Amino acid sequence: MKYIDGFRNHLAAKAITEDIHKLAGELSVLNMEARIMEVCGSHTMSIARYGIRQILPENVRLISGPGCPVCVTDAAYIDAAIELAERGIHVATFGDMLKVPGSSRTLADARSAGGQVHVCYSPLDAVKLAKENPDDEIVFLGIGFETTVPPVISIVKKAKAENLKNISVLTAFKLVPPALEALAQDENVAVNGFLLPAHVSAIIGADAYSSFVEKYKVPSVIAGFEPLDILLGIKGLLEQLAGGKAELVNQYARVVKNKGNRIALDLIDELLEPADVSWRGIGTIPQSGLALRDEFAEYDASKKYNITVEGGAPDLRCRCGDVLKGIILPDECPLFNKGCTPLFPVGPCMVSSEGSCAAYYKYSR
Amino acid sequence: MQPITNIRGDQVTDTERILLGHGGGGKLSRNLIDREIVTRFGVEGPLVGLPDGAQLQIGKETLVFSTDSFVVSPLEFPGGDIGKLAVHGTVNDVSVSGAVPEWLSLALIIEEGLEMKVLQRILDSIKEAADEIGVKVVTGDTKVVARGQCDRLFINTAGIGRKIPGLETGVDRIMQGDVVITSGTLGDHGMAIMAAREKLTLNNDLQSDTGSVHRLVEAASKWAHGVKFMRDPTRGGIAAVLGEIVEDRSFGIVLKEEKIPYNPDARAVSEVLGIDLMHVACEGRMLLICDSKIAGNVLKAWKALPEGAGAEIIGEVTDDNGRVILETQIGGKRMVDIPQGELLPRIC
């Protein structure tokens, strides 16, 4: 248990916080504000859960990025999943997806109306479901970033090995580096430091960001999800800003290696290929997703059931896209806590426990 | 689509249906109860304010009456089973209403095909739990439904107890400066069930905390004048209990994260599943809010009991309007919110 408490030690937190305040003081002399984007949803959640925003100096702002997989899932994808459930196909998914609004309904609504929607903690639960119900068709909702991809596609690997024909994956996988690139190119995004994801980096490796940092010259630190990890990450970014540097630093080296996780990367490469994918609120980013290779087409639900993931019409008043890009804070959206709450969410950022609007609503209203 | 209205005049559309989240013990459950139950049955009388048990005046004596249904899956789990839970759940609701539980009803809904041996084990377990507390099962019912029409076994119990004289509790009595005490580690039950259901083999020791709190209530009743509020934090955890207490009140509650006792194994499961233990159910713990002057006495008396050995003072009542604030381990502060809807289905 030291791995939990060791990284939540209050004395260490106090010391790092003092350093952060000193560095922020140096920045304010230069009339500078640190605008740090935490890219990953788990960072957003952790920052809110430990009250980190409240102990930071005024000129250090944390901006939540697009790294919550549920939040960037297109309404059209939800519509497609609902359509599958309505066709009598069993839809298996991580629980967070249940309440995400599609164009007009959620998967929870579809389940309540009689659709077979199963919540799984592990993708392998879906394989079990397929074996136990050989006469039924099972589709697993394959969303997520590089971290989630390998366990989800292990479904395909297992199904192929065991000759299971009644299971497939509806893919909407997304990649972090192309999203960073899109953010860096967007003129509306004002960020001068990136707190890079922990688990995604464990898979893709620190080297995966080298060219990005070199090209865009933004201070970037890979940090873990524990509160001390995050504070150290922020401190590292402030040091770079104060010293006029723009480097890639791997603060989470106890887990993240330069080359990443070879086994996971090989599995991804064997089964998947880069694809254009649509991000809710952001739009299509070229080559920012992963789709099953043609040889695995029988496990690709969109091909198997000839279902298209496009069109969806989310509520136009919802500004999740601007929240995801850090252009506005969640409580600056006109719907925040007025028509959009975790109980009755309009946008996906309010749905997922990792969503920045939900984190704001839960912890800092 | 033609909207229809309920008794209070709320519009309900044809497409509105019951969601699993309506049973989660969070805001969605509360909305359903407020909109559909309170408007019909809770306008006046003992149901007003939705206490854990109804207080019924019979001559000079006050009786407390409560009921609960149990649909936990799996039926048997580390530290208990649906039978024990069915006794403890209702006994605890009666106890925290300030009464000594005396009588129970027992209604079984059994699915065709349930193994007789399982039923026997669960009935034995009910008897053992009831004997240990000293409550008697005095009436009951048995129904069998066809395969697929329920999941193995559902149980309903109702309980009646005698009110302990002088032990008057309620949210209205809570004042700034009062302290919040828990009788032990929080969230063990919910996490034990999830670990069993998901077959998480991180640890072998995590057990449900299912148990009776009647002795804890009895112990605290020695200082009845200073006891303000008692509740067993079941679905929704302490976040739901404390959140409901402060709702629309002129006081708030501040909790100190480092003081809140958690079982290391429950924490491990919660970290893996990404669940906040403050939202997770206990089935054998109680929260008590009391005058700070008697807190030391209550704590000492509780710690002397096996079921109160892990008791701790975890926070205090402040003037922060209607909010529960957690002072985090690292010195930050954040709001503690009432869980919304479905968190962990069928844990009790």
XYZ file of C-alpha atoms in Angstrom:
713
model
C 0.000 0.000 0.000
C 3.023 2.304 0.162
C 2.483 2.899 -3.533
C -0.699 4.718 -2.655
C 0.210 6.551 0.556
C 3.796 7.277 -0.440
C 2.575 9.435 -3.312
C -0.015 11.217 -1.187
C 2.274 12.247 1.668
C 1.190 15.649 2.969
C 4.647 16.820 4.089
C 6.127 16.121 0.686
C 3.104 17.777 -0.933
C 3.649 20.868 1.200
C 7.311 21.126 0.236
C 6.580 20.798 -3.497
C 3.698 23.270 -3.233
C 6.061 25.799 -1.665
C 8.484 25.325 -4.566
C 5.591 25.833 -6.988
C 4.675 29.102 -5.290
C 8.308 30.288 -5.482
C 8.521 29.483 -9.186
C 5.153 31.121 -9.821
C 6.500 34.204 -8.083
C 9.401 34.281 -10.544
C 6.914 34.009 -13.407
C 4.736 36.808 -12.083
C 7.771 39.110 -11.971
C 8.029 38.383 -15.703
C 4.283 39.069 -15.953
C 3.757 35.487 -17.085
C 0.898 33.094 -16.526
C 1.412 29.329 -16.670
C -1.414 27.803 -18.704
C -0.927 24.087 -18.266
C -3.102 21.560 -20.056
C -3.556 18.225 -18.347
C -4.253 16.127 -21.406
C -5.623 13.057 -19.696
C -8.991 12.567 -17.978
C -7.438 10.691 -15.086
C -5.309 13.749 -14.361
C -8.422 15.923 -14.424
C -10.119 13.606 -11.975
C -7.128 13.414 -9.662
C -6.634 17.196 -9.681
C -10.247 17.633 -8.642
C -10.290 14.769 -6.148
C -7.287 16.052 -4.183
C -8.202 19.714 -4.432
C -4.952 20.515 -6.254
C -6.323 23.538 -8.122
C -7.079 25.201 -4.772
C -3.496 25.029 -3.520
C -1.905 26.471 -6.678
C -0.873 30.132 -7.128
C -3.200 32.405 -9.083
C -0.964 32.612 -12.139
C -0.825 28.833 -12.557
C -3.939 27.687 -14.422
C -4.792 24.083 -15.124
C -6.784 23.499 -18.288
C -8.426 20.156 -18.961
C -7.652 18.588 -22.308
C -9.319 16.082 -24.637
C -8.032 12.928 -22.918
C -11.277 11.517 -21.602
C -12.238 8.789 -24.074
C -15.937 8.956 -23.304
C -15.981 12.727 -23.701
C -14.573 12.692 -27.206
C -16.917 9.947 -28.399
C -19.091 11.231 -31.222
C -22.862 11.325 -30.870
C -23.036 9.313 -34.102
C -21.123 6.489 -32.429
C -23.659 6.348 -29.592
C -26.460 6.375 -32.173
C -24.827 3.409 -33.913
C -24.503 1.498 -30.641
C -28.163 2.159 -29.833
C -29.142 0.967 -33.308
C -27.242 -2.274 -32.727
C -29.057 -2.793 -29.409
C -32.370 -2.153 -31.148
C -31.551 -4.773 -33.759
C -31.384 -7.305 -30.905
C -27.613 -7.422 -30.714
C -26.067 -7.574 -27.238
C -24.005 -4.450 -26.638
C -21.221 -4.802 -24.064
C -19.504 -1.676 -22.795
C -17.616 0.049 -20.018
C -20.147 1.616 -17.654
C -19.250 5.238 -18.397
C -20.794 4.982 -21.860
C -24.325 4.292 -20.596
C -25.320 7.872 -19.968
C -23.581 9.571 -22.894
C -26.242 11.308 -24.966
C -26.371 10.374 -28.637
C -28.463 12.521 -30.956
C -31.547 11.973 -28.843
C -31.067 9.048 -26.462
C -28.541 7.183 -24.326
C -27.635 3.507 -24.054
C -29.246 3.532 -20.590
C -32.518 4.538 -22.292
C -32.042 1.756 -24.843
C -31.473 -0.775 -22.073
C -34.490 0.414 -20.139
C -36.580 0.005 -23.318
C -35.541 -3.641 -23.544
C -32.207 -3.509 -25.363
C -29.506 -5.912 -24.204
C -26.805 -3.598 -22.888
C -24.210 -5.137 -20.571
C -21.766 -3.247 -18.388
C -18.335 -4.887 -18.272
C -15.365 -4.117 -16.096
C -13.098 -6.123 -18.342
C -13.359 -6.601 -22.117
C -12.913 -10.314 -21.498
C -16.347 -10.308 -19.804
C -17.689 -9.809 -23.333
C -15.899 -12.931 -24.527
C -17.492 -14.838 -21.660
C -20.864 -13.426 -22.667
C -20.300 -14.614 -26.249
C -19.421 -18.121 -25.099
C -22.385 -18.357 -22.757
C -24.803 -17.118 -25.410
C -23.687 -18.862 -28.604
C -26.945 -18.016 -30.411
C -26.632 -14.288 -29.728
C -24.441 -11.658 -31.333
C -22.204 -9.594 -29.016
C -20.629 -6.231 -29.852
C -18.096 -4.621 -27.546
C -17.859 -0.831 -27.700
C -14.188 -0.241 -28.431
C -13.473 3.260 -27.271
C -10.381 4.571 -25.554
C -6.833 5.726 -26.015
C -3.644 3.738 -26.391
C -3.999 2.360 -22.848
C -7.397 0.809 -23.403
C -6.800 -0.412 -26.934
C -4.681 -3.518 -26.180
C -7.101 -5.099 -23.661
C -10.065 -4.375 -25.947
C -8.518 -5.869 -29.071
C -7.392 -8.880 -27.086
C -11.086 -9.769 -27.571
C -10.408 -10.153 -31.291
C -7.254 -12.129 -30.698
C -9.039 -14.476 -28.299
C -12.107 -14.834 -30.491
C -9.961 -15.721 -33.491
C -7.909 -18.241 -31.489
C -11.041 -19.901 -30.110
C -12.996 -19.608 -33.363
C -15.755 -17.543 -31.775
C -17.935 -16.073 -34.520
C -20.520 -14.166 -32.498
C -18.413 -11.344 -31.111
C -17.079 -8.165 -32.684
C -15.852 -4.694 -31.755
C -17.288 -1.322 -32.799
C -14.078 0.682 -32.879
C -13.616 4.368 -32.143
C -10.098 4.173 -30.755
C -8.155 7.401 -30.461
C -4.491 8.391 -30.306
C -2.956 11.058 -28.096
C -0.036 12.409 -30.196
C -2.178 13.450 -33.222
C -4.590 15.181 -30.814
C -1.699 17.108 -29.246
C -0.642 18.161 -32.713
C -4.168 19.368 -33.555
C -4.281 21.375 -30.317
C -0.884 22.914 -30.957
C -2.018 23.994 -34.416
C -5.293 25.522 -33.201
C -4.944 29.296 -32.867
C -7.681 29.466 -30.236
C -5.820 27.189 -27.859
C -3.618 29.159 -25.459
C -1.446 26.671 -23.597
C 2.213 27.011 -22.666
C 2.780 23.655 -20.976
C 1.533 20.107 -21.333
C 1.136 17.632 -18.480
C 1.317 14.452 -20.554
C -0.661 11.294 -19.714
C 0.641 8.566 -17.428
C -0.834 5.291 -18.636
C -0.973 6.187 -22.322
C 2.726 7.039 -22.106
C 3.444 3.693 -20.433
C 2.168 2.077 -23.643
C 3.553 4.385 -26.334
C 6.757 5.390 -24.500
C 8.287 8.801 -23.850
C 9.982 8.890 -27.266
C 6.564 9.095 -28.930
C 6.375 12.782 -27.961
C 9.919 13.820 -28.957
C 9.090 15.124 -32.407
C 6.017 16.956 -31.101
C 7.977 18.806 -28.415
C 10.763 19.591 -30.852
C 8.378 20.906 -33.496
C 6.088 23.030 -31.316
C 8.566 23.972 -28.555
C 6.146 23.588 -25.662
C 7.393 22.484 -22.210
C 6.012 18.969 -21.650
C 6.211 16.670 -18.635
C 4.958 13.086 -18.426
C 3.420 12.685 -14.972
C 1.692 9.965 -12.957
C -1.821 10.222 -11.520
C -1.026 10.417 -7.809
C -1.175 13.889 -6.271
C 2.591 14.114 -5.714
C 3.193 13.049 -9.322
C 0.960 15.852 -10.512
C 2.537 18.457 -8.233
C 6.012 17.395 -9.366
C 4.853 17.594 -12.979
C 3.549 21.123 -12.477
C 6.767 22.109 -10.713
C 8.790 20.720 -13.623
C 6.755 22.720 -16.126
C 7.159 25.933 -14.112
C 10.918 25.361 -13.939
C 11.001 25.134 -17.724
C 8.857 28.246 -18.147
C 10.940 30.226 -15.671
C 14.154 29.049 -17.335
C 12.924 29.669 -20.862
C 13.179 25.996 -21.818
C 10.895 23.733 -23.832
C 11.822 20.111 -23.250
C 10.262 16.716 -22.818
C 10.736 15.454 -19.259
C 9.642 12.036 -18.056
C 8.758 12.536 -14.401
C 6.946 9.162 -14.325
C 10.030 7.125 -15.183
C 9.149 4.508 -12.577
C 6.511 3.305 -15.030
C 7.064 4.991 -18.398
C 9.985 3.753 -20.479
C 11.386 5.526 -23.519
C 10.231 2.854 -25.947
C 6.952 2.005 -24.214
C 5.411 -1.431 -23.878
C 6.605 -3.582 -26.801
C 4.064 -6.364 -26.317
C 1.142 -3.920 -26.347
C 2.518 -1.980 -29.306
C 3.059 -5.173 -31.305
C -0.494 -6.283 -30.611
C -1.822 -2.912 -31.773
C 0.271 -3.077 -34.915
C -0.789 -6.638 -35.685
C -4.519 -5.950 -35.520
C -5.003 -2.258 -36.170
C -4.037 0.492 -38.592
C -4.250 4.296 -38.313
C -7.525 5.834 -39.462
C -9.202 9.230 -39.610
C -11.584 9.570 -36.707
C -14.080 12.159 -35.526
C -13.660 13.682 -32.046
C -16.767 15.030 -30.416
C -16.647 18.801 -30.320
C -13.385 18.925 -32.272
C -14.137 17.241 -35.565
C -12.166 14.821 -37.680
C -8.437 14.682 -37.028
C -6.532 12.839 -39.779
C -4.909 9.549 -38.742
C -5.858 10.143 -35.098
C -7.604 6.840 -34.610
C -7.153 3.123 -35.066
C -9.343 0.702 -37.003
C -9.159 -3.068 -37.441
C -7.095 -4.225 -40.411
C -9.005 -5.799 -43.322
C -7.937 -9.315 -42.391
C -9.894 -8.910 -39.121
C -12.995 -7.497 -40.845
C -15.242 -10.239 -39.482
C -14.605 -8.800 -35.990
C -15.297 -5.234 -37.081
C -18.897 -4.529 -36.061
C -19.307 -1.638 -38.471
C -18.519 -3.957 -41.408
C -20.226 -7.036 -39.999
C -23.547 -5.246 -39.470
C -23.036 -2.630 -42.176
C -23.522 0.186 -39.733
C -22.264 3.708 -40.372
C -20.908 5.963 -37.680
C -21.641 9.405 -39.012
C -24.085 12.243 -38.957
C -25.026 12.423 -35.267
C -26.427 15.715 -34.051
C -25.415 16.684 -30.536
C -27.069 19.598 -28.740
C -25.689 22.742 -30.369
C -25.673 24.755 -27.156
C -23.182 22.308 -25.658
C -19.642 23.711 -25.642
C -17.826 20.492 -24.790
C -15.571 21.069 -27.795
C -14.323 24.376 -26.384
C -13.938 22.783 -22.957
C -11.910 19.927 -24.438
C -9.600 22.370 -26.168
C -9.182 24.443 -23.028
C -10.739 27.517 -24.649
C -13.298 27.844 -21.852
C -13.512 26.413 -18.346
C -16.468 24.109 -17.681
C -18.339 26.679 -15.601
C -18.043 29.185 -18.451
C -20.382 27.057 -20.579
C -23.906 28.492 -20.536
C -25.365 25.041 -19.842
C -23.120 24.216 -16.868
C -25.319 23.368 -13.877
C -28.215 24.944 -15.822
C -29.705 22.166 -17.861
C -26.508 20.107 -17.895
C -25.726 18.139 -14.727
C -24.321 14.635 -14.153
C -27.886 13.421 -13.643
C -29.157 14.927 -16.885
C -26.036 15.554 -18.956
C -26.210 17.327 -22.291
C -22.570 16.924 -23.248
C -20.239 14.003 -22.706
C -17.850 16.053 -20.529
C -20.568 15.978 -17.885
C -21.087 12.221 -18.197
C -17.798 10.527 -17.675
C -16.271 10.456 -14.224
C -13.153 11.669 -16.031
C -14.922 14.465 -17.846
C -13.813 17.942 -16.917
C -17.376 19.243 -16.488
C -18.286 16.316 -14.209
C -15.102 16.823 -12.192
C -15.892 20.530 -11.838
C -19.482 19.784 -10.907
C -18.607 17.120 -8.364
C -15.710 18.719 -6.625
C -15.593 22.444 -7.045
C -18.987 23.941 -7.675
C -46.617 12.269 -28.052
C -49.224 13.100 -25.415
C -47.680 13.882 -22.025
C -49.536 12.547 -18.992
C -49.250 14.009 -15.530
C -48.772 12.339 -12.180
C -50.631 13.234 -9.009
C -48.512 16.329 -8.390
C -48.835 17.560 -11.926
C -45.350 16.644 -13.193
C -45.409 15.717 -16.832
C -44.362 12.183 -17.608
C -43.876 11.190 -21.222
C -44.748 7.795 -22.686
C -41.072 7.087 -23.248
C -39.948 7.721 -19.682
C -39.005 4.471 -18.013
C -37.393 3.290 -14.827
C -33.601 3.260 -15.142
C -31.260 1.122 -13.088
C -29.908 4.364 -11.681
C -33.288 4.999 -10.023
C -32.260 2.297 -7.548
C -28.719 3.495 -6.898
C -29.384 5.384 -3.688
C -28.187 8.681 -5.183
C -29.924 11.723 -6.567
C -31.911 9.793 -9.156
C -33.410 7.530 -6.450
C -34.202 10.562 -4.367
C -35.947 12.279 -7.275
C -38.103 9.207 -7.903
C -39.099 8.924 -4.257
C -39.784 12.628 -3.888
C -41.819 12.779 -7.071
C -43.770 9.546 -6.907
C -43.828 8.325 -3.284
C -43.706 11.394 -1.068
C -46.414 13.153 -3.086
C -48.776 10.245 -2.470
C -47.866 8.953 0.980
C -45.527 11.417 2.644
C -47.543 14.605 2.744
C -48.298 14.107 6.434
C -47.621 11.514 9.110
C -44.606 9.375 9.975
C -43.210 9.249 6.409
C -42.564 13.011 6.325
C -38.832 13.654 6.084
C -38.183 10.035 5.026
C -36.620 8.760 8.263
C -35.064 5.258 8.359
C -38.040 4.023 10.382
C -41.556 5.220 11.062
C -42.273 6.274 14.646
C -45.682 4.961 15.702
C -47.314 6.022 18.931
C -49.276 3.149 20.541
C -50.718 4.319 23.837
C -47.758 5.492 25.874
C -45.208 3.532 23.929
C -43.477 4.534 20.698
C -42.688 1.768 18.228
C -40.351 2.050 15.261
C -41.298 0.250 12.036
C -39.054 -0.201 8.986
C -38.684 -2.403 5.903
C -36.044 -3.240 3.327
C -35.682 -5.575 0.337
C -32.539 -7.494 -0.613
C -31.510 -8.499 -4.121
C -27.745 -8.814 -3.713
C -25.772 -10.765 -6.268
C -23.945 -13.068 -5.541
C -26.160 -14.521 -2.769
C -23.132 -15.573 -0.760
C -20.079 -13.337 -0.522
C -16.993 -12.998 1.699
C -18.180 -12.032 5.171
C -21.850 -12.803 4.725
C -24.815 -13.686 2.553
C -28.205 -12.294 1.550
C -29.756 -13.774 4.714
C -27.489 -11.974 7.154
C -27.869 -8.818 5.110
C -31.672 -9.078 5.254
C -31.576 -9.240 9.058
C -28.894 -6.602 9.564
C -30.289 -4.142 7.031
C -33.683 -3.894 8.666
C -32.400 -4.196 12.237
C -29.983 -1.339 11.554
C -32.705 0.902 10.158
C -34.745 0.280 13.310
C -31.690 0.761 15.566
C -30.535 4.069 14.100
C -34.089 5.321 14.514
C -33.317 5.096 18.242
C -35.076 1.821 19.007
C -34.320 -1.670 20.265
C -35.306 -4.116 17.492
C -37.690 -6.860 18.643
C -39.627 -8.466 15.763
C -38.970 -9.226 12.113
C -41.043 -10.388 9.167
C -39.390 -12.492 6.489
C -40.660 -12.744 2.905
C -38.868 -14.891 0.322
C -39.207 -14.710 -3.454
C -37.467 -17.788 -4.787
C -36.595 -18.620 -8.377
C -37.463 -22.078 -9.590
C -34.311 -24.180 -9.593
C -32.557 -22.640 -6.576
C -30.522 -25.334 -4.869
C -32.230 -26.433 -1.635
C -28.829 -26.518 0.069
C -28.283 -22.838 -0.706
C -31.702 -21.972 0.684
C -30.938 -23.964 3.837
C -27.625 -22.207 4.344
C -29.239 -18.817 3.959
C -32.104 -19.613 6.327
C -29.589 -20.890 8.903
C -27.691 -17.692 8.497
C -30.883 -15.649 9.066
C -31.571 -17.597 12.245
C -28.026 -17.139 13.503
C -28.060 -13.388 12.858
C -31.502 -12.914 14.430
C -30.587 -14.982 17.516
C -27.392 -13.047 18.015
C -29.257 -9.738 18.002
C -32.209 -11.064 19.947
C -34.894 -10.333 17.358
C -37.617 -12.840 16.539
C -38.929 -13.730 13.104
C -42.665 -13.661 13.778
C -44.337 -13.661 10.372
C -43.425 -14.360 6.782
C -44.284 -15.376 3.262
C -42.845 -17.651 0.576
C -43.326 -17.257 -3.166
C -41.737 -19.242 -5.960
C -41.503 -17.766 -9.454
C -40.587 -19.427 -12.739
C -37.003 -19.565 -13.875
C -35.815 -16.189 -15.147
C -38.484 -14.202 -13.297
C -36.133 -13.311 -10.436
C -32.443 -13.933 -9.835
C -32.270 -16.991 -7.521
C -33.547 -15.381 -4.313
C -34.916 -12.015 -3.258
C -35.772 -11.280 0.394
C -37.884 -8.627 2.067
C -37.820 -8.058 5.798
C -39.692 -5.611 7.991
C -38.843 -4.898 11.598
C -40.454 -3.436 14.675
C -38.592 -2.096 17.690
C -39.275 -0.221 20.900
C -38.081 3.357 21.049
C -35.357 4.028 23.622
C -36.755 6.747 25.939
C -34.864 10.029 25.742
C -33.003 9.200 22.518
C -34.465 11.851 20.230
C -32.484 12.346 17.052
C -32.992 14.292 13.854
C -31.281 16.662 11.447
C -32.987 19.612 13.160
C -30.944 19.012 16.304
C -27.564 19.292 14.545
C -25.581 22.457 15.406
C -22.316 24.068 14.433
C -19.488 22.546 16.479
C -21.013 19.055 16.643
C -18.724 16.227 15.551
C -19.142 13.316 13.132
C -18.094 9.827 14.252
C -17.926 6.632 12.210
C -18.078 3.272 13.951
C -15.454 1.747 11.664
C -13.888 1.457 8.217
C -16.066 2.643 5.359
C -17.035 0.979 2.082
C -16.002 -2.582 2.933
C -19.335 -4.140 2.007
C -19.682 -2.612 -1.443
C -16.067 -3.341 -2.328
C -16.245 -6.937 -1.030
C -19.286 -7.573 -3.225
C -17.642 -6.007 -6.262
C -14.426 -7.938 -5.670
C -16.443 -11.164 -5.402
C -18.559 -10.373 -8.454
C -15.662 -9.293 -10.642
C -13.465 -12.047 -9.236
C -10.747 -9.546 -8.387
C -8.072 -11.636 -6.776
C -6.027 -8.714 -5.469
C -6.470 -9.832 -1.913
C -7.943 -12.628 0.109
C -8.964 -10.754 3.199
C -11.615 -8.274 2.168
C -14.865 -9.132 3.930
C -18.239 -7.454 3.930
C -18.840 -5.477 7.130
C -22.418 -6.771 7.349
C -23.409 -6.669 10.993
C -25.817 -5.180 13.466
C -25.324 -1.717 14.950
C -27.850 -2.209 17.773
C -25.184 -2.438 20.485
C -23.528 0.739 19.190
C -26.850 2.579 19.473
C -27.385 1.180 22.940
C -23.883 2.292 23.989
C -24.392 5.819 22.646
C -27.812 6.100 24.287
C -26.099 6.557 27.687
C -25.386 10.104 26.506
C -28.734 10.436 24.760
C -29.015 14.180 25.455
C -25.935 14.856 23.294
C -26.700 12.478 20.409
C -28.054 14.497 17.482
C -28.248 12.142 14.513
C -27.631 8.483 13.659
C -27.634 6.726 10.285
C -26.173 3.584 8.774
C -24.411 4.586 5.553
C -25.697 2.024 3.056
C -26.179 2.745 -0.668
C -24.485 5.972 -1.643
C -22.060 5.722 1.295
C -21.218 8.520 3.691
C -21.287 11.011 0.823
C -25.025 10.394 0.367
C -25.829 10.432 4.100
C -23.901 13.615 4.873
C -24.940 15.295 1.627
C -28.609 14.758 2.455
C -28.111 16.072 5.996
C -26.679 19.406 4.885
C -29.034 19.887 1.927
C -30.800 23.251 2.256
C -29.425 23.752 5.771
C -27.536 26.679 7.260
C -24.687 24.393 8.340
C -22.133 22.283 6.516
C -19.710 19.516 7.381
C -15.930 19.404 7.060
C -14.295 15.976 6.908
C -10.612 15.258 7.323
C -9.504 12.680 4.780
C -6.614 11.450 6.918
C -9.022 10.634 9.768
C -11.455 8.579 7.707
C -10.730 4.897 8.340
C -10.562 2.646 5.308
C -9.621 -0.988 5.061
C -6.455 -1.252 2.919
C -8.020 -4.079 0.884
C -11.163 -2.050 0.211
C -8.944 0.810 -0.878
C -7.058 -1.453 -3.248
C -10.305 -2.582 -4.913
C -11.634 0.980 -5.087
C -8.421 2.184 -6.733
C -8.642 -0.566 -9.345
C -12.300 0.097 -10.103
C -11.929 3.876 -9.892
C -14.610 4.250 -7.270
C -14.637 6.808 -4.456
C -15.012 4.903 -1.169
C -17.076 7.765 0.216
C -19.793 6.648 -2.226
C -19.659 2.972 -1.276
C -22.110 1.131 0.954
C -21.469 -0.323 4.393
C -23.921 -2.756 5.969
C -22.669 -2.818 9.534
C -21.402 0.663 10.274
C -23.031 3.771 11.601
C -22.420 7.482 11.504
C -23.272 9.501 14.564
C -23.350 13.257 14.944
C -23.146 14.474 18.524
C -22.272 17.332 20.826
C -18.469 17.580 20.971
C -18.667 17.302 24.773
C -19.827 13.681 24.656
C -17.786 12.628 21.591
C -14.908 11.277 23.679
C -17.270 9.163 25.774
C -19.082 7.725 22.768
C -15.794 6.970 21.014
C -14.446 5.170 24.069
C -17.630 3.152 24.559
C -17.676 2.187 20.860
C -14.030 1.210 20.765
C -14.711 -1.212 23.621
C -17.125 -3.151 21.357
C -15.797 -5.403 18.586
C -18.110 -3.759 16.034
C -16.829 -0.313 17.067
C -13.134 -1.090 17.383
C -12.324 0.989 14.297
C -14.358 4.028 15.374
C -12.969 7.499 14.608
C -14.007 11.132 14.772
C -13.868 12.137 11.113
C -15.198 15.657 10.929
C -17.248 18.463 12.356
C -20.268 20.605 11.661
C -19.424 24.095 10.383
C -21.270 27.194 9.252
C -20.517 26.449 5.571
C -24.055 26.533 4.137
C -25.263 23.219 2.814
C -21.899 21.831 1.749
C -19.774 18.850 2.693
C -16.081 19.661 2.257
C -13.218 17.201 2.379
C -9.801 18.384 3.496
C -7.642 16.100 1.390
C -4.527 14.265 2.490
C -2.288 16.676 0.620
C -3.886 19.795 2.099
C -6.326 20.630 -0.698
C -10.060 21.027 -0.282
C -12.897 19.713 -2.340
C -16.617 19.271 -2.275
C -18.145 15.908 -1.464
C -21.130 15.382 -3.717
C -24.099 13.060 -3.381
C -23.595 10.231 -5.886
C -25.832 10.643 -8.909
C -27.340 7.432 -10.154
C -26.246 3.885 -10.711
C -22.897 3.261 -9.027
C -22.866 -0.395 -8.138
C -26.057 -2.264 -8.855
C -27.384 -5.017 -6.592
C -24.977 -4.825 -3.717
C -27.749 -5.232 -1.124
